[in-house]
PDB file of C-alpha atoms and ligand atoms in Angstrom:
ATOM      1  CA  UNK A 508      30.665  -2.652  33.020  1.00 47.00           C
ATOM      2  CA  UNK A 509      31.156   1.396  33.002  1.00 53.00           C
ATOM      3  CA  UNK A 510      27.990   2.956  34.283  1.00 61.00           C
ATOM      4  CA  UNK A 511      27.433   4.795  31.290  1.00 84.00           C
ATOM      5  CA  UNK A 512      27.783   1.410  28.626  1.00 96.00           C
ATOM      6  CA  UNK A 513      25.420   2.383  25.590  1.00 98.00           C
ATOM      7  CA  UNK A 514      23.571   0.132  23.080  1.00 98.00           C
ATOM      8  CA  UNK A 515      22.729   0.156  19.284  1.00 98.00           C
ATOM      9  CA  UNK A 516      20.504  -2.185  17.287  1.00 98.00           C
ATOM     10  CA  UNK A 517      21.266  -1.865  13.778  1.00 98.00           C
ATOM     11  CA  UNK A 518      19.160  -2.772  10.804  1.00 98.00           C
ATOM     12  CA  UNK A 519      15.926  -2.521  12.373  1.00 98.00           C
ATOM     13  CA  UNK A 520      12.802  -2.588  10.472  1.00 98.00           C
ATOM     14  CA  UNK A 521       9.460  -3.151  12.120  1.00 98.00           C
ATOM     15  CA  UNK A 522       8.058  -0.596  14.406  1.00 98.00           C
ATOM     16  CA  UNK A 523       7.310  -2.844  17.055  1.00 98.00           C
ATOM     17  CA  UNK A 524      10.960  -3.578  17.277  1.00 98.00           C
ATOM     18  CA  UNK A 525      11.977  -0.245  17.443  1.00 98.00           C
ATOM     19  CA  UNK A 526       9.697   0.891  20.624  1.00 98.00           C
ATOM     20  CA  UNK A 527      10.999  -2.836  21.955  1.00 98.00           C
ATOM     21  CA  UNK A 528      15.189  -1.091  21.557  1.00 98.00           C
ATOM     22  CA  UNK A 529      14.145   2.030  23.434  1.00 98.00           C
ATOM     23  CA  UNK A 530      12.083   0.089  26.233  1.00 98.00           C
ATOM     24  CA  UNK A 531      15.066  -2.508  26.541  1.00 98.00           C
ATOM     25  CA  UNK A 532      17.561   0.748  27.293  1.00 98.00           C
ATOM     26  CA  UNK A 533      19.075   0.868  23.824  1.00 98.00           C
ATOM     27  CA  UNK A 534      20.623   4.598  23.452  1.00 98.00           C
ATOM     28  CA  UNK A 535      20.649   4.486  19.511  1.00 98.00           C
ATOM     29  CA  UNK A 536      18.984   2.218  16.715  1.00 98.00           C
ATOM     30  CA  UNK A 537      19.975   2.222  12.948  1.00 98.00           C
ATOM     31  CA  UNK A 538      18.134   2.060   9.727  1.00 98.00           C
ATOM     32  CA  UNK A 539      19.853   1.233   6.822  1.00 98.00           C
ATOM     33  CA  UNK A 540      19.578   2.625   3.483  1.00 98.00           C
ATOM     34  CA  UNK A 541      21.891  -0.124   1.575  1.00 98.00           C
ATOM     35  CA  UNK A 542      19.264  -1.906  -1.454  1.00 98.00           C
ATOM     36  CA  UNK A 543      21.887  -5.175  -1.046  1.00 97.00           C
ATOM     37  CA  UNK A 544      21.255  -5.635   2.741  1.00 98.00           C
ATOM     38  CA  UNK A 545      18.137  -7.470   3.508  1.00 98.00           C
ATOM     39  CA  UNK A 546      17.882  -4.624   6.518  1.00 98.00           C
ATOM     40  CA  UNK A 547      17.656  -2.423   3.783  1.00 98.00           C
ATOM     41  CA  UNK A 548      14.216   0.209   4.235  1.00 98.00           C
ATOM     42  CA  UNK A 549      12.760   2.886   2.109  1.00 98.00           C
ATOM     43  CA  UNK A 550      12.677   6.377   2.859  1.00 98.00           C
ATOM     44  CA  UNK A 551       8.984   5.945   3.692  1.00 98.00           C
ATOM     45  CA  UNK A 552       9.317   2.589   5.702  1.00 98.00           C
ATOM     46  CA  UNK A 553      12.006   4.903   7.948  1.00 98.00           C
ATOM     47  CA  UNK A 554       9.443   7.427   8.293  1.00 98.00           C
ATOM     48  CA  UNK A 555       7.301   4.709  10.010  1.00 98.00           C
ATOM     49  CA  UNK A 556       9.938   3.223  12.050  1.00 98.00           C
ATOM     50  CA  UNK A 557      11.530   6.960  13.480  1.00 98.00           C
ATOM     51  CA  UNK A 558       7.666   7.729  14.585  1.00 98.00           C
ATOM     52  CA  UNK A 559       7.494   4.460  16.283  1.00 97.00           C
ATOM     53  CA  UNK A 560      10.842   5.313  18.718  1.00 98.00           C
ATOM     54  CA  UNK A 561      10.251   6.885  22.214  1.00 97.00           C
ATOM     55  CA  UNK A 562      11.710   9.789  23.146  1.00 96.00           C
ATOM     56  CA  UNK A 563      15.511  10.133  23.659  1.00 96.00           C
ATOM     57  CA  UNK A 564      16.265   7.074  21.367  1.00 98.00           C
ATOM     58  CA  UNK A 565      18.525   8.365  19.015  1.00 98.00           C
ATOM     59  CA  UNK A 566      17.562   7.270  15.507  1.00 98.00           C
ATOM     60  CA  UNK A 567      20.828   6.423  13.083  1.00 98.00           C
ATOM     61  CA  UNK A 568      20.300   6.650   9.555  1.00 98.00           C
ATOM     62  CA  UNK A 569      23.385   4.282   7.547  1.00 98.00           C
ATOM     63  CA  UNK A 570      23.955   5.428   4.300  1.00 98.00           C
ATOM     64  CA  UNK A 571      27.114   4.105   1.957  1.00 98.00           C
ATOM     65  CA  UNK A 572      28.893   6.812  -0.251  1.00 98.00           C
ATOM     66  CA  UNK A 573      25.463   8.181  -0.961  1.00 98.00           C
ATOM     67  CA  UNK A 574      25.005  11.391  -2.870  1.00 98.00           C
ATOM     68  CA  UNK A 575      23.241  14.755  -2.149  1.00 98.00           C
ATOM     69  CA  UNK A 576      20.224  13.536  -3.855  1.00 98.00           C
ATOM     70  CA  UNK A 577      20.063  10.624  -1.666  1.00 98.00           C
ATOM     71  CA  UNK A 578      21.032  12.343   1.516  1.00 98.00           C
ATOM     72  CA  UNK A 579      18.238  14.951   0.799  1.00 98.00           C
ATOM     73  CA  UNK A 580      15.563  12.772   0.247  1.00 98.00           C
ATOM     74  CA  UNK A 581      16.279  10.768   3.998  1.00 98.00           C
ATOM     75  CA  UNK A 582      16.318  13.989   5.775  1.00 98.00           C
ATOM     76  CA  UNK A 583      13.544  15.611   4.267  1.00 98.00           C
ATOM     77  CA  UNK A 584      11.387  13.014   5.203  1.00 98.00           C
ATOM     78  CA  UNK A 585      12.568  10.951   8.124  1.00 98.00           C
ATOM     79  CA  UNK A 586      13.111  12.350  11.712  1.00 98.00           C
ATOM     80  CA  UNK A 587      16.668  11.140  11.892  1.00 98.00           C
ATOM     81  CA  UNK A 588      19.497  12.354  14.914  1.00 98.00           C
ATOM     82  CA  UNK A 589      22.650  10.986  13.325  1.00 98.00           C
ATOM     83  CA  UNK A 590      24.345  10.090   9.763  1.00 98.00           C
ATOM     84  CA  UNK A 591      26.213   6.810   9.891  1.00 98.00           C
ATOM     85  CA  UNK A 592      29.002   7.158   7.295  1.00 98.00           C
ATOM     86  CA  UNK A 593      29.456   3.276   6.110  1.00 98.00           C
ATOM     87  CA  UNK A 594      31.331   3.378   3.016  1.00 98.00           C
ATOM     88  CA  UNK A 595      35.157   5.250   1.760  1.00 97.00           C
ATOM     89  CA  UNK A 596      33.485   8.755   2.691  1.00 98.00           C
ATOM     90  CA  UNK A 597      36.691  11.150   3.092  1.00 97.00           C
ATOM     91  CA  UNK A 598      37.000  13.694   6.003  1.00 97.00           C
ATOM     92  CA  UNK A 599      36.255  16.275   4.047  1.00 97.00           C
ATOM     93  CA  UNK A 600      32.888  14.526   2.313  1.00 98.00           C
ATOM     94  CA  UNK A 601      31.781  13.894   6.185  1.00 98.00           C
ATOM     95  CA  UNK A 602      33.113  17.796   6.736  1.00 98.00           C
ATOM     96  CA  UNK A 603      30.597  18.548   4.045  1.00 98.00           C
ATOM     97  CA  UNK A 604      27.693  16.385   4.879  1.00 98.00           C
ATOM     98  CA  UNK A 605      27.757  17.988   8.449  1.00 98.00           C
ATOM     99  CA  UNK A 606      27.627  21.468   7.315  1.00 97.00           C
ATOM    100  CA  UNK A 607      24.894  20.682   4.694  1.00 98.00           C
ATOM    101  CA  UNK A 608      22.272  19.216   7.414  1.00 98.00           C
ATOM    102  CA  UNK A 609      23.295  20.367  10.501  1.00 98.00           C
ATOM    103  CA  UNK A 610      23.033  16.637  12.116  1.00 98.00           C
ATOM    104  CA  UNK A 611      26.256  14.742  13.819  1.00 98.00           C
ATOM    105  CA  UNK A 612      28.049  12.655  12.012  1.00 98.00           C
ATOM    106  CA  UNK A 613      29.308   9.048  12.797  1.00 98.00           C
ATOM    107  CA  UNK A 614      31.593   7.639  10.693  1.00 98.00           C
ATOM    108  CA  UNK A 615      32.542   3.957  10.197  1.00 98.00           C
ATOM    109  CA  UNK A 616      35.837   2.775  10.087  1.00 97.00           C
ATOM    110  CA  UNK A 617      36.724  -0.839   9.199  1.00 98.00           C
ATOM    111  CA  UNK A 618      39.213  -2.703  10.879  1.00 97.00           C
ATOM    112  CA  UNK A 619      41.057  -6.333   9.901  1.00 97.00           C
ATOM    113  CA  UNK A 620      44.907  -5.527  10.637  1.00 97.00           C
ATOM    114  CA  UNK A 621      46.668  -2.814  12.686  1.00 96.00           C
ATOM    115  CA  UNK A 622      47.816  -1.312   9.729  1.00 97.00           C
ATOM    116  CA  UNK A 623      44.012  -0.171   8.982  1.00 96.00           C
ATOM    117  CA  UNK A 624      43.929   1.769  13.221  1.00 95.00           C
ATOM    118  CA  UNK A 625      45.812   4.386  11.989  1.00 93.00           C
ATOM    119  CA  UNK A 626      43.347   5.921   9.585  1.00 92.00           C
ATOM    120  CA  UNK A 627      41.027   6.425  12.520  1.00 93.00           C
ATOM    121  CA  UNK A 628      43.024   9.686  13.088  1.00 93.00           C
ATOM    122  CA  UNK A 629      41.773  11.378  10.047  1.00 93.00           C
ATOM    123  CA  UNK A 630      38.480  11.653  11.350  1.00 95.00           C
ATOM    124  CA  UNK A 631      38.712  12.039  14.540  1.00 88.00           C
ATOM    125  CA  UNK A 632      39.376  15.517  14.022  1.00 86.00           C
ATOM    126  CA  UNK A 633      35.815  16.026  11.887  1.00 96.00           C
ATOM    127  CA  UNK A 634      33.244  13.538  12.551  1.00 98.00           C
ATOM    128  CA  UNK A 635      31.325  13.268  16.035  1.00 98.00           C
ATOM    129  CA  UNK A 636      31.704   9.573  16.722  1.00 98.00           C
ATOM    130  CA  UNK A 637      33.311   6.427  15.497  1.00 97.00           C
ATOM    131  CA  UNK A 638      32.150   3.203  14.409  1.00 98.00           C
ATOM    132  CA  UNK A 639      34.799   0.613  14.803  1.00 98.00           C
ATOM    133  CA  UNK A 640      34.010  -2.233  12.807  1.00 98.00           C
ATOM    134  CA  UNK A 641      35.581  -5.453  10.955  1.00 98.00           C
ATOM    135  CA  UNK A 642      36.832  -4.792   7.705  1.00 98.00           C
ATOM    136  CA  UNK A 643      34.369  -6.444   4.903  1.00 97.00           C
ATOM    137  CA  UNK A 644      35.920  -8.890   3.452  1.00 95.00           C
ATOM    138  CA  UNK A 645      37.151  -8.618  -0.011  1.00 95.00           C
ATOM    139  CA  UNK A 646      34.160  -9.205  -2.471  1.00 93.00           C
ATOM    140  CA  UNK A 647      32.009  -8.998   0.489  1.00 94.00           C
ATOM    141  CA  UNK A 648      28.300  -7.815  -1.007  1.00 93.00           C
ATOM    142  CA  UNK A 649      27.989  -5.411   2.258  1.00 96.00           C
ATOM    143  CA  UNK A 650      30.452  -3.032   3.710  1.00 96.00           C
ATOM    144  CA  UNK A 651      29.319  -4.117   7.285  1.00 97.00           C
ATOM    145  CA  UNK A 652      26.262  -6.002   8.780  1.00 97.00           C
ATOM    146  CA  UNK A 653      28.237  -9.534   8.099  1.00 97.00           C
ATOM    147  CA  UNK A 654      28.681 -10.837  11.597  1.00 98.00           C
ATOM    148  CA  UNK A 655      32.506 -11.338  11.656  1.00 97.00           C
ATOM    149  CA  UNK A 656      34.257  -9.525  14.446  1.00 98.00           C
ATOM    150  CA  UNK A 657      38.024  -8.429  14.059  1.00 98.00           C
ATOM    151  CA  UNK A 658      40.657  -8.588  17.056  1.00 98.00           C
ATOM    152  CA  UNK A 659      39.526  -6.941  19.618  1.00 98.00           C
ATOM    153  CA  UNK A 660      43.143  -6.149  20.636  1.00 97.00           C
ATOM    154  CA  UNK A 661      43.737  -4.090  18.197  1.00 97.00           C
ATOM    155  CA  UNK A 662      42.051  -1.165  19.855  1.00 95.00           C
ATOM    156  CA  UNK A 663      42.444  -2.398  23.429  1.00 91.00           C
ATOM    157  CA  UNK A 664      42.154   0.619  25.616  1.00 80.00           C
ATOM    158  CA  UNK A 665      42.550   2.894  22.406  1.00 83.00           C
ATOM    159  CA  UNK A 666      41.876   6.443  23.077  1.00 84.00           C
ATOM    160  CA  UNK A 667      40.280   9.149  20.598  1.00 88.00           C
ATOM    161  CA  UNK A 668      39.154  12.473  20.931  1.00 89.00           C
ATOM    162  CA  UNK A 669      35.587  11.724  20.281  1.00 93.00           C
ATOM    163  CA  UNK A 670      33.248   8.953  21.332  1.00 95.00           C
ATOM    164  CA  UNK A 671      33.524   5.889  19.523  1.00 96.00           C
ATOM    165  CA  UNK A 672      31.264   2.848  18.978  1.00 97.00           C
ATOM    166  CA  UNK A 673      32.692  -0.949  18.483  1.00 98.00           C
ATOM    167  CA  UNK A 674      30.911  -3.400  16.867  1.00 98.00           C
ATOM    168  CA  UNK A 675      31.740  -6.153  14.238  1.00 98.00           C
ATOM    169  CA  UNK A 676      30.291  -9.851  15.434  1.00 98.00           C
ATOM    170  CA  UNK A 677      29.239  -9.098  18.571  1.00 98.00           C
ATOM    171  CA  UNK A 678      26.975 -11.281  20.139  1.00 98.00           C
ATOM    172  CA  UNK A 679      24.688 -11.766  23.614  1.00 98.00           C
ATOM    173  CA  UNK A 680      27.534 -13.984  24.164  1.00 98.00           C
ATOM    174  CA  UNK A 681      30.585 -11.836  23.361  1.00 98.00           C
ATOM    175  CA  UNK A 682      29.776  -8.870  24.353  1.00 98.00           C
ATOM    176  CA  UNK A 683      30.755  -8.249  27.503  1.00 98.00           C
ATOM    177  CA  UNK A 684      34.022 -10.077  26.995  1.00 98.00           C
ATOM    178  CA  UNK A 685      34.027  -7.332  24.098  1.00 98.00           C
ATOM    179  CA  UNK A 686      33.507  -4.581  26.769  1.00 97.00           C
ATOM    180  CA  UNK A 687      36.108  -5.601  29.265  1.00 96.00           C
ATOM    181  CA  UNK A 688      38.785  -6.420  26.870  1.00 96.00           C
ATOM    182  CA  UNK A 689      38.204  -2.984  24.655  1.00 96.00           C
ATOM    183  CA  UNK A 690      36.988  -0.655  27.226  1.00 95.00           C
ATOM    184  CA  UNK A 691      34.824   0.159  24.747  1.00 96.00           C
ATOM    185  CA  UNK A 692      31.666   2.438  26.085  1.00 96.00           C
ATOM    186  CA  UNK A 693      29.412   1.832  23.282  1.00 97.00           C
ATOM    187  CA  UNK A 694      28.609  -1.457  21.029  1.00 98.00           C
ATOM    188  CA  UNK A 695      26.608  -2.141  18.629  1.00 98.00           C
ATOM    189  CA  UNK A 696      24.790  -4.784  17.268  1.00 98.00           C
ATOM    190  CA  UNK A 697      22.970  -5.750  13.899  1.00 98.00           C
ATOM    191  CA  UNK A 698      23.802  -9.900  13.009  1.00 98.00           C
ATOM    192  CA  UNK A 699      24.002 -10.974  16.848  1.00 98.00           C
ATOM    193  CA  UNK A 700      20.234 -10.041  17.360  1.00 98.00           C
ATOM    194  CA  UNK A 701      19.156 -11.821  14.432  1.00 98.00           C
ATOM    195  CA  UNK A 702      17.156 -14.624  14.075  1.00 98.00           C
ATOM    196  CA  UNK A 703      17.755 -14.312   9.679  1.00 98.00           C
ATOM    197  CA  UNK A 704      19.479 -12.261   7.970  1.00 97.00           C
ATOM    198  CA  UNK A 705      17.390  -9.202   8.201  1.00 98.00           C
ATOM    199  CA  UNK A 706      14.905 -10.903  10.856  1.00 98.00           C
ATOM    200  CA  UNK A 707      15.396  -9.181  14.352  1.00 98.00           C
ATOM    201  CA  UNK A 708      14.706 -11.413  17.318  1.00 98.00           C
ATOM    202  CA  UNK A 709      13.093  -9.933  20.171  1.00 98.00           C
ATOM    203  CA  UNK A 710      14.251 -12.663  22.777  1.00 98.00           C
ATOM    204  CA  UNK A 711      17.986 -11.629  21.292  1.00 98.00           C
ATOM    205  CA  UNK A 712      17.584  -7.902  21.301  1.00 98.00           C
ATOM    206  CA  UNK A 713      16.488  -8.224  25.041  1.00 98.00           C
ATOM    207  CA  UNK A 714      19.817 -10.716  26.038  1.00 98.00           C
ATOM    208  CA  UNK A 715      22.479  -8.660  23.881  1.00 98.00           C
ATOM    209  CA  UNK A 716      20.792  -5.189  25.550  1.00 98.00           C
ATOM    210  CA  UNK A 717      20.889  -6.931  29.432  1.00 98.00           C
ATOM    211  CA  UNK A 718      24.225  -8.395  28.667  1.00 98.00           C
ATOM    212  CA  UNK A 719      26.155  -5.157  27.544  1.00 98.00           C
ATOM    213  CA  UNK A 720      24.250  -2.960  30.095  1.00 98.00           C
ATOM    214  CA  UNK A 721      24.825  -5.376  32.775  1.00 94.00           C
TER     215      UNK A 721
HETATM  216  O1  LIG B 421      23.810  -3.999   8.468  1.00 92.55           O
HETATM  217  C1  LIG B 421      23.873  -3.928   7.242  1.00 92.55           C
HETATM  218  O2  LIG B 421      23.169  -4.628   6.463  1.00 92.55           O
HETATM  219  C2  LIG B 421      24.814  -2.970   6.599  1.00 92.55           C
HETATM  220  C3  LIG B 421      24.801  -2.819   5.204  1.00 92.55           C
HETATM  221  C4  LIG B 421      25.682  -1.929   4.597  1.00 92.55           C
HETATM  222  C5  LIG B 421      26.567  -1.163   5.362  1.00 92.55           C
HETATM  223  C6  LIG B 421      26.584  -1.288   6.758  1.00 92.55           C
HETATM  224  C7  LIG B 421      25.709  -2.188   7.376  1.00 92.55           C
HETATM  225  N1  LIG B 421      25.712  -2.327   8.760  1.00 92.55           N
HETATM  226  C8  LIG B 421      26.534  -1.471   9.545  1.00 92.55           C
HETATM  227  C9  LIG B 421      26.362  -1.568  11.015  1.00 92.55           C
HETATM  228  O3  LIG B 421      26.393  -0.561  11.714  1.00 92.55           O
HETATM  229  C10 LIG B 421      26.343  -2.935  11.652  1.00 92.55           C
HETATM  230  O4  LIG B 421      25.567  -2.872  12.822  1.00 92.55           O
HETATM  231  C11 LIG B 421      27.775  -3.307  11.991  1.00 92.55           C
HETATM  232  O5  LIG B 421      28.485  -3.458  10.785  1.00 92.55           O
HETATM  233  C12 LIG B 421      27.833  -4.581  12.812  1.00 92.55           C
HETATM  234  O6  LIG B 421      27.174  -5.611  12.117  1.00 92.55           O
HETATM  235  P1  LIG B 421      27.171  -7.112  12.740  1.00 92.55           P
HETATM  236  O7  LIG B 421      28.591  -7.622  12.660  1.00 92.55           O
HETATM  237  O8  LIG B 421      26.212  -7.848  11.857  1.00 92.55           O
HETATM  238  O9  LIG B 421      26.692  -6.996  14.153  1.00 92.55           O
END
């Protein structure tokens, strides 16, 4: 695995597991502000969680189409490092969103055929890092977070100006399969590490980390 490999735990919402991510060598950890995901977490529960990470763990928040209002509210209060983009957001609304707080922007990009790589493109020349993820499936209650992976081929030694992050599925198991197949330099995880929806296991958290830092 590349020296440089880097992890992040999505959907996280106790503390404890939070400190646990940064001790375990995770570079990034995501909170999601989605009221259908059972990771979902208040503005003040984030609060609580971005005091609880060490230093140099870059906290993610995940918003979906939200508005100004919403937007303003996260940042005023939580010590976030990075917007995650997880809805249709255009270039130009991430454009906008990085001007108005000053923070990078990742944005999410959902993948189920090769006729959906191409759009990557468009932001590659406005937002600071990728997330390449499975499509949701049609009717799907959540635009990510559902534990299906897409084919990893697709984007099989893919190149793109900016760093890029691929999850979608993956699993202690998968993962470094994921890695070696992809190239991909940074995964991330929110499903694979979970005991329940929404319930983070430890034990898994610790594997997934070891296995795609190995
Ligand atoms: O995780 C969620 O509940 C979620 C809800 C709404 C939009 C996005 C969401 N997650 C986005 C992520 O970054 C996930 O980590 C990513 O989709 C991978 O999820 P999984 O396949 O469960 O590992």
């Amino acid at each position: 695995m590349p020296q440089d490999s880097k992890v992040k735990i999505c959907g996280l919402r106790q503390p404890e597991h939070v400190e646990l991510a940064g001790r375990l060598g995770a570079a990034y950890v995501g909170f999601v502000f989605f009221p259908k995901s059972p990771r979902n977490v208040s503005v003040a529960e984030a609060r609580e969680l971005a005091w609880a990470a060490p230093v140099g763990l870059a906290k993610v928040a995940l918003v979906v189409n939200a508005d100004d209002a919403t937007l303003d509210a996260i940042n005023d209060s939580v010590a976030i490092d990075m917007w995650q983009m997880h809805g249709s957001e255009s270039p130009e609304r991430v454009a906008e969103i990085k001007a108005r707080y000053g923070l990078p922007v990742m944005k999410a990009v959902g993948i189920a055929t090769a006729d959906d790589v191409p759009q990557i493109d468009a932001y590659a020349g406005v937002a600071d890092q990728l997330l390449i993820d499975a499509k949701a499936p049609k009717g799907a209650d959540l635009p990510g977070g559902n534990g299906l992976s897409f084919d990893w081929q697709l984007v099989k030694r893919k190149y793109w100006a900016l760093p890029w992050m691929l999850a979608g599925g993956l699993t202690p198991e998968n993962v470094g399969r994921a890695q070696n197949l992809t190239g991909a330099r940074q995964v991330d995880v929110s499903s694979g590490v979970e005991s329940a929806p929404g319930v983070k296991d430890p034990a898994l958290m610790e594997a997934f980390i070891n296995a795609a830092l190995a």
